[in-house]
Coordinates of C-alpha atoms in Angstrom, one line a residue:
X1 CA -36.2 -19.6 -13.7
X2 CA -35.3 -18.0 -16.5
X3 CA -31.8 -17.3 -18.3
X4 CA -31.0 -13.8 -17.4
X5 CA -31.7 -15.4 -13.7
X6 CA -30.1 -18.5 -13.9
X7 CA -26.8 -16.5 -15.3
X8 CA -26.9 -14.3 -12.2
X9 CA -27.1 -16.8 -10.2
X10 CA -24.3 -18.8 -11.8
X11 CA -21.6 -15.5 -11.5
X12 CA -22.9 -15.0 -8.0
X13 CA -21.6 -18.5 -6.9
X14 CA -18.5 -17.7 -9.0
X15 CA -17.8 -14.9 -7.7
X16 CA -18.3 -16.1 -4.2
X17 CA -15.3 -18.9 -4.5
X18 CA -13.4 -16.4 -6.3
X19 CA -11.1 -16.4 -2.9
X20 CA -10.9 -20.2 -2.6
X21 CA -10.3 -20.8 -6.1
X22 CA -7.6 -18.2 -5.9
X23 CA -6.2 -19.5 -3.1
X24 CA -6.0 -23.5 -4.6
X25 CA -4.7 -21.9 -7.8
X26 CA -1.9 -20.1 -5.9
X27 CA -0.4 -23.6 -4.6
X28 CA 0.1 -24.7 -8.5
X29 CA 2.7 -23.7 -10.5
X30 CA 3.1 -20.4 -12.0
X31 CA 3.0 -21.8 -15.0
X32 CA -0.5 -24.0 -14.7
X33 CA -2.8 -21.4 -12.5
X34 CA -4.3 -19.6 -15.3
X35 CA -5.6 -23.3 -16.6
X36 CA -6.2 -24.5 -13.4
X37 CA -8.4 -21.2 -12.9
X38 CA -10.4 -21.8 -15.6
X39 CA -10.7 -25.6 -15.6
X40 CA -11.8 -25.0 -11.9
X41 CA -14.5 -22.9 -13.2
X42 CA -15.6 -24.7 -16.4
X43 CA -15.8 -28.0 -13.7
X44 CA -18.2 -26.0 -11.1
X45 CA -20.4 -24.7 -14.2
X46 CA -20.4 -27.8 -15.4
X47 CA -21.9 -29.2 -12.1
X48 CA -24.3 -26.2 -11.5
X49 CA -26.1 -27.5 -14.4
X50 CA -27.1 -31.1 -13.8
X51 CA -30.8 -31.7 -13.1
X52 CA -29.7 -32.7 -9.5
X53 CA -29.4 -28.8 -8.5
X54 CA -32.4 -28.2 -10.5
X55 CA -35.0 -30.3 -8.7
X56 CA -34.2 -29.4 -4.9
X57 CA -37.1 -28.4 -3.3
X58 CA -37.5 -25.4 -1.4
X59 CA -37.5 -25.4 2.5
X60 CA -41.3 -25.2 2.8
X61 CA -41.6 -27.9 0.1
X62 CA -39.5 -30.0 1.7
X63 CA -41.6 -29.6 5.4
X64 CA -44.9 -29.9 3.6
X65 CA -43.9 -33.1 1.9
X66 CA -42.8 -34.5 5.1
X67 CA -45.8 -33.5 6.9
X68 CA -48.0 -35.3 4.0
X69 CA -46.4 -38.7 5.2

């Protein structure tokens, strides 16, 4: 997967939590959701990119593997 890839994918899951993030962040105080935003977001980036995500196998994978045992 390449950059420009990986980057579109990475804004398309933002973009999809953008309403639970919003609504979390509403339940802070005024004063802390702007840094709650962002620390919210920096933590699921930040998790998007460990190997872990990296090295799940597709469906079909996943049934052909099983099937080879």
């Amino acid at each position: 997967m390449n950059e420009q890839t990986k980057k579109q994918y990475t804004m398309a899951v933002l973009n999809l939590l953008q309403p639970k993030i919003a609504s979390l962040v509403k339940e802070a105080h005024p004063v802390y959701q702007e840094d709650l935003e962002q620390e919210l977001k920096l933590k699921m980036l930040e998790k998007m990119q460990t190997p872990f995500l990296h090295n799940i196998p597709s469906f079909f994978e996943f049934v052909s593997s099983n099937e080879k045992k």
